[in-house]
Amino acid sequence: MVSRDRYPIGQQDFRDLREGGAYYVDKTEFIHKIVTSQSKFYFLARPRRFGKSLFLSTLRYFFEGRRELFKGLYIHSTDWKWEEYPVLRLDLNTDRYAENGQLSVVLDRLLDDWERKFGISNTYSDPSQRLGKIIESAHEKTGRKVVILVDEYDKPLVGNMNKVENFEQYRSQLASLYSNFKSSAEHIRLVFLTGVSRFSRLSVFSDLNNIKDISFSNDFADICGITEDELFFYFKEGIEELAQEYRVSYETICRRLKKNYDGYRFAKDGSDIYNPWSILNALSELRIGNYWNATGSASIIAEVLRDKNVDIEMTINGRWSLDSLAGLDLMNADPTALLYQTGYLTIADYDYRNDTVRLKVPNDEVKEGLFKNLLNFYINVKRGTPSGIVRQILDNINAGMPELMMKNLEAYFAGIPYDLKMDNENNFQNAIYILLTLIGIDVKTEVHTSDGRMDILIETTDYIYIMELKYDGSPDEALRQIDRKQYALKFNADIRKLFKIGVNFSSVPRRIISWKIEER
């Protein structure tokens, strides 16, 4: 029987984890790569709850020379001298920064602690000047260069994307603080920053032109998260216990865990990565649930996608350069980069010929969380809308009953509140895509043909549905476009029954008001 208390749920302190006998997936090989390289400025971007804080904590105790904590781990057997360095850990993940001035409070507390630790008198009021003096004095007092670990360096900015005044104040404070990494470089052994993204309006990356961003590096692809090999090596007994709980075979429960929590990939040739937060919770609770979704909301992302009039299906399944995913301007966020950096999209494959990646939603847990959130933004129906309509839509599609499908879609969209943004064809198209994807339908939007693009294509085992949408138009106009542009031509040799559907969505009642169906 596995002791489920050993799963380190929410434990971010390496010492507590090791001394408490908790499970630890050995990532110290990556520490050895870092400390034996010529680089001394590093940056790592990963989504929330992926183990960034634990890795920084591991780095802290490593540089403090706490060799006893690393017994049995990879780095314990290396020839590292285990000398103690002065370590400054700047943890910005301790507050929500919802109000102006909260960053100053956090910084004052940290700077006070470091000044006491190294016996440094405070002669400055400005946090940046205080940090500069601490770095220089700690080096002088200990005889060793300083290690600086910055946890969630961008947290004050991420929480204020929609608050311009707060955002600008925090951006200015952080830029001034981080300028010490360049001005005090002669006193620094290592700077390691973690966060969500490289933000273009924060000067730390332009000032440190030699910073090593390992976010997309093949060599560091597995630095956070759990690979499949690690899952089966460290947690085999826990997986067996979960299989017993569900009364299924070991192989079956492995497939379910993979479908729900695997699928992340952070480099061109990287391994598939399981979400560590979700896996540990599932094994600890003996329940396959949606754990990661409960730790954050996609509401800001949904708002960006809707307000920028983004084609969601094209964004999710498109091809993008790594450069386009690496940086982010939070005040004018690129929707695809935002989805990738927050963990709602990940790399599916890499094309070496075109130097592009195809993206995907990593797994079922993420898909459910993202699409339910999006659904609320596009089609947050009024109370009283029959709950069985969604199930009926699914059954209608699978049974080849387009007339009933459209009647149920009409009823569903009739429940949209008037003030919800449904003011153009693209938002209407996105709403249908989200709804059908969430209920498990294979749906594509803006499908390219030789003479145009289909608005919506639905394929099942026995049926094909081609839907053309018109906003304040007519179903006849939509059907004429399907025929004129020969959208059905590619399916001429297909034995499945094909339905061509022209749909008119009206801007005044904000609902489907008419449609026509033709069969082939």
Short mmCIF file of C-alpha atoms in Angstrom, two decimals, residues 40-285:
data_model
loop_
_atom_site.label_atom_id
_atom_site.label_comp_id
_atom_site.label_asym_id
_atom_site.label_seq_id
_atom_site.Cartn_x
_atom_site.Cartn_y
_atom_site.Cartn_z
CA LYS A 40 25.44 32.87 -15.76
CA PHE A 41 22.10 34.42 -16.73
CA TYR A 42 19.21 32.00 -17.33
CA PHE A 43 15.51 32.31 -18.02
CA LEU A 44 12.87 29.56 -17.98
CA ALA A 45 9.22 30.00 -18.98
CA ARG A 46 6.66 27.36 -18.03
CA PRO A 47 2.91 27.41 -17.25
CA ARG A 48 1.67 27.64 -13.68
CA ARG A 49 1.93 24.60 -11.39
CA PHE A 50 4.73 22.99 -13.38
CA GLY A 51 7.41 22.88 -10.67
CA LYS A 52 9.33 26.09 -11.36
CA SER A 53 9.31 27.11 -7.70
CA LEU A 54 10.54 23.69 -6.56
CA PHE A 55 13.39 23.80 -9.07
CA LEU A 56 14.49 27.22 -7.77
CA SER A 57 14.31 25.91 -4.21
CA THR A 58 16.51 22.98 -5.25
CA LEU A 59 19.01 25.44 -6.74
CA ARG A 60 18.98 27.42 -3.50
CA TYR A 61 19.95 24.50 -1.26
CA PHE A 62 22.48 23.31 -3.82
CA PHE A 63 24.32 26.65 -3.76
CA GLU A 64 24.03 26.82 0.02
CA GLY A 65 26.16 23.65 0.07
CA ARG A 66 23.51 21.39 1.66
CA ARG A 67 24.92 18.18 0.20
CA GLU A 68 23.12 15.94 2.72
CA LEU A 69 19.79 16.88 1.11
CA PHE A 70 20.97 15.54 -2.26
CA LYS A 71 22.01 12.06 -1.15
CA GLY A 72 20.99 9.48 -3.74
CA LEU A 73 20.36 12.09 -6.43
CA TYR A 74 22.31 12.53 -9.65
CA ILE A 75 24.32 15.55 -8.60
CA HIS A 76 25.47 14.01 -5.31
CA SER A 77 27.89 11.77 -7.21
CA THR A 78 29.46 14.57 -9.27
CA ASP A 79 32.72 16.33 -8.44
CA TRP A 80 31.02 19.56 -7.35
CA LYS A 81 32.88 21.12 -4.39
CA TRP A 82 29.70 21.93 -2.43
CA GLU A 83 30.87 25.36 -1.32
CA GLU A 84 28.37 27.79 0.21
CA TYR A 85 27.38 30.83 -1.85
CA PRO A 86 25.28 33.82 -0.75
CA VAL A 87 21.81 33.19 -2.20
CA LEU A 88 19.10 35.79 -2.75
CA ARG A 89 15.74 34.28 -3.60
CA LEU A 90 13.31 36.88 -4.88
CA ASP A 91 9.91 35.19 -4.66
CA LEU A 92 7.26 37.33 -6.34
CA ASN A 93 4.65 34.58 -6.19
CA THR A 94 3.58 35.51 -2.67
CA ASP A 95 1.00 38.18 -3.54
CA ARG A 96 -1.74 38.88 -6.08
CA TYR A 97 -0.66 42.54 -6.68
CA ALA A 98 -4.27 43.57 -7.16
CA GLU A 99 -3.68 47.00 -5.61
CA ASN A 100 -1.18 49.73 -6.37
CA GLY A 101 1.82 49.64 -4.05
CA GLN A 102 1.77 45.96 -3.08
CA LEU A 103 5.03 45.24 -4.89
CA SER A 104 6.83 47.80 -2.69
CA VAL A 105 5.61 45.97 0.42
CA VAL A 106 6.89 42.62 -0.87
CA LEU A 107 10.26 44.07 -1.87
CA ASP A 108 10.74 45.88 1.45
CA ARG A 109 10.18 42.64 3.34
CA LEU A 110 12.68 40.71 1.20
CA LEU A 111 15.32 43.45 1.27
CA ASP A 112 15.00 43.76 5.07
CA ASP A 113 15.57 40.01 5.43
CA TRP A 114 18.68 40.06 3.23
CA GLU A 115 20.16 43.08 4.98
CA ARG A 116 19.75 41.34 8.35
CA LYS A 117 21.11 38.05 6.98
CA PHE A 118 24.33 39.62 5.69
CA GLY A 119 24.65 42.37 8.33
CA ILE A 120 24.20 45.23 5.87
CA SER A 121 23.04 48.67 6.96
CA ASN A 122 20.31 50.25 4.86
CA THR A 123 21.35 53.66 3.51
CA TYR A 124 18.89 53.86 0.59
CA SER A 125 15.12 54.16 0.30
CA ASP A 126 14.97 53.05 -3.33
CA PRO A 127 14.58 49.23 -3.66
CA SER A 128 16.84 49.06 -6.71
CA GLN A 129 19.69 50.85 -4.93
CA ARG A 130 19.20 48.68 -1.86
CA LEU A 131 19.44 45.51 -3.97
CA GLY A 132 22.57 46.76 -5.69
CA LYS A 133 24.24 47.38 -2.33
CA ILE A 134 23.15 43.96 -1.01
CA ILE A 135 24.65 42.15 -4.01
CA GLU A 136 27.98 43.97 -3.71
CA SER A 137 28.18 43.70 0.10
CA ALA A 138 27.21 40.01 0.19
CA HIS A 139 30.04 39.28 -2.24
CA GLU A 140 32.52 41.27 -0.18
CA LYS A 141 31.45 39.77 3.16
CA THR A 142 31.42 36.11 2.05
CA GLY A 143 34.16 36.15 -0.57
CA ARG A 144 31.84 34.40 -3.01
CA LYS A 145 29.75 35.79 -5.82
CA VAL A 146 26.01 36.03 -5.32
CA VAL A 147 23.36 33.63 -6.65
CA ILE A 148 20.04 35.34 -7.46
CA LEU A 149 16.91 33.24 -7.97
CA VAL A 150 13.80 35.09 -9.16
CA ASP A 151 10.56 33.13 -8.84
CA GLU A 152 7.75 34.33 -11.17
CA TYR A 153 9.58 37.51 -12.16
CA ASP A 154 6.48 38.63 -14.10
CA LYS A 155 3.74 37.92 -11.54
CA PRO A 156 2.94 41.61 -10.77
CA LEU A 157 2.48 42.25 -14.50
CA VAL A 158 0.38 39.18 -15.30
CA GLY A 159 -2.13 40.13 -12.61
CA ASN A 160 -2.57 43.63 -14.01
CA MET A 161 -3.05 43.11 -17.73
CA ASN A 162 -6.28 45.10 -17.64
CA LYS A 163 -5.12 47.75 -15.15
CA VAL A 164 -2.91 50.17 -17.05
CA GLU A 165 -1.90 52.34 -14.07
CA ASN A 166 -0.88 49.39 -11.89
CA PHE A 167 0.83 47.68 -14.82
CA GLU A 168 3.00 50.68 -15.66
CA GLN A 169 4.00 51.27 -12.05
CA TYR A 170 4.99 47.64 -11.55
CA ARG A 171 6.77 47.49 -14.91
CA SER A 172 8.86 50.55 -13.98
CA GLN A 173 9.70 49.14 -10.52
CA LEU A 174 10.72 45.75 -11.86
CA ALA A 175 12.77 47.21 -14.71
CA SER A 176 14.72 49.33 -12.22
CA LEU A 177 15.20 46.39 -9.84
CA TYR A 178 16.36 43.97 -12.54
CA SER A 179 18.82 46.52 -13.96
CA ASN A 180 21.11 45.45 -11.10
CA PHE A 181 21.75 42.14 -12.87
CA LYS A 182 23.76 44.03 -15.48
CA SER A 183 25.26 46.78 -13.32
CA SER A 184 26.35 44.31 -10.60
CA ALA A 185 27.39 41.50 -12.95
CA GLU A 186 30.94 41.34 -11.53
CA HIS A 187 29.48 40.32 -8.15
CA ILE A 188 27.10 37.66 -9.51
CA ARG A 189 27.68 33.90 -9.91
CA LEU A 190 24.24 33.05 -11.34
CA VAL A 191 20.89 34.66 -12.07
CA PHE A 192 18.01 32.29 -12.76
CA LEU A 193 14.58 33.75 -13.54
CA THR A 194 11.33 31.88 -14.01
CA GLY A 195 8.01 33.15 -15.27
CA VAL A 196 5.31 32.83 -17.89
CA SER A 197 6.95 34.73 -20.75
CA ARG A 198 9.64 37.07 -21.99
CA PHE A 199 7.76 40.34 -21.78
CA SER A 200 8.84 42.78 -24.45
CA ARG A 201 8.22 45.89 -22.33
CA LEU A 202 10.44 44.76 -19.46
CA SER A 203 14.06 45.68 -20.09
CA VAL A 204 15.69 42.73 -18.31
CA PHE A 205 16.04 40.81 -21.57
CA SER A 206 17.33 43.71 -23.66
CA ASP A 207 19.78 44.77 -20.91
CA LEU A 208 21.11 41.23 -20.46
CA ASN A 209 21.85 40.48 -24.09
CA ASN A 210 23.71 37.33 -23.03
CA ILE A 211 20.82 35.81 -21.07
CA LYS A 212 20.27 32.14 -21.94
CA ASP A 213 16.60 31.43 -22.52
CA ILE A 214 16.16 27.67 -22.07
CA SER A 215 12.37 27.70 -22.48
CA PHE A 216 12.53 26.01 -25.92
CA SER A 217 15.85 24.20 -25.45
CA ASN A 218 16.01 20.49 -26.27
CA ASP A 219 18.65 20.14 -23.52
CA PHE A 220 16.25 21.47 -20.88
CA ALA A 221 12.91 20.28 -22.28
CA ASP A 222 12.26 17.99 -19.28
CA ILE A 223 13.49 20.35 -16.54
CA CYS A 224 9.93 20.71 -15.19
CA GLY A 225 7.01 18.32 -15.33
CA ILE A 226 7.09 14.52 -15.42
CA THR A 227 8.06 12.43 -18.43
CA GLU A 228 6.44 9.06 -19.09
CA ASP A 229 9.61 7.23 -18.06
CA GLU A 230 9.71 9.20 -14.80
CA LEU A 231 6.03 8.51 -14.16
CA PHE A 232 6.42 4.74 -14.43
CA PHE A 233 9.75 4.71 -12.53
CA TYR A 234 8.72 6.82 -9.52
CA PHE A 235 4.98 6.23 -9.30
CA LYS A 236 4.31 2.67 -10.50
CA GLU A 237 2.83 1.60 -7.16
CA GLY A 238 0.60 4.64 -7.04
CA ILE A 239 -0.68 3.95 -10.55
CA GLU A 240 -1.43 0.35 -9.57
CA GLU A 241 -3.41 1.59 -6.56
CA LEU A 242 -5.36 3.97 -8.78
CA ALA A 243 -6.15 1.11 -11.17
CA GLN A 244 -7.48 -0.94 -8.25
CA GLU A 245 -9.64 1.99 -7.16
CA TYR A 246 -11.22 2.20 -10.63
CA ARG A 247 -11.45 -1.61 -11.01
CA VAL A 248 -9.50 -1.51 -14.29
CA SER A 249 -6.19 -2.88 -15.54
CA TYR A 250 -2.86 -1.10 -15.10
CA GLU A 251 -2.70 -0.51 -18.87
CA THR A 252 -6.19 1.01 -18.92
CA ILE A 253 -5.49 3.47 -16.11
CA CYS A 254 -2.22 4.47 -17.80
CA ARG A 255 -4.14 5.32 -20.95
CA ARG A 256 -6.59 7.42 -18.95
CA LEU A 257 -3.79 9.28 -17.18
CA LYS A 258 -2.10 9.94 -20.52
CA LYS A 259 -5.31 11.18 -22.12
CA ASN A 260 -6.07 13.50 -19.22
CA TYR A 261 -2.68 14.84 -18.14
CA ASP A 262 0.02 14.13 -20.78
CA GLY A 263 0.68 15.93 -24.05
CA TYR A 264 2.82 18.93 -23.09
CA ARG A 265 5.93 19.54 -25.17
CA PHE A 266 8.32 22.45 -24.74
CA ALA A 267 11.00 21.93 -27.41
CA LYS A 268 11.47 20.82 -31.00
CA ASP A 269 12.54 17.32 -29.99
CA GLY A 270 11.26 17.32 -26.43
CA SER A 271 9.53 14.46 -24.65
CA ASP A 272 5.82 14.47 -23.94
CA ILE A 273 5.36 15.88 -20.44
CA TYR A 274 2.68 15.11 -17.86
CA ASN A 275 1.31 17.97 -15.78
CA PRO A 276 2.92 17.29 -12.36
CA TRP A 277 0.24 19.06 -10.34
CA SER A 278 -2.56 17.00 -11.87
CA ILE A 279 -0.74 13.67 -11.77
CA LEU A 280 0.24 14.02 -8.11
CA ASN A 281 -3.28 15.06 -7.14
CA ALA A 282 -4.84 12.17 -9.07
CA LEU A 283 -2.57 9.63 -7.37
CA SER A 284 -3.01 11.22 -3.96
CA GLU A 285 -6.80 11.51 -4.20
#
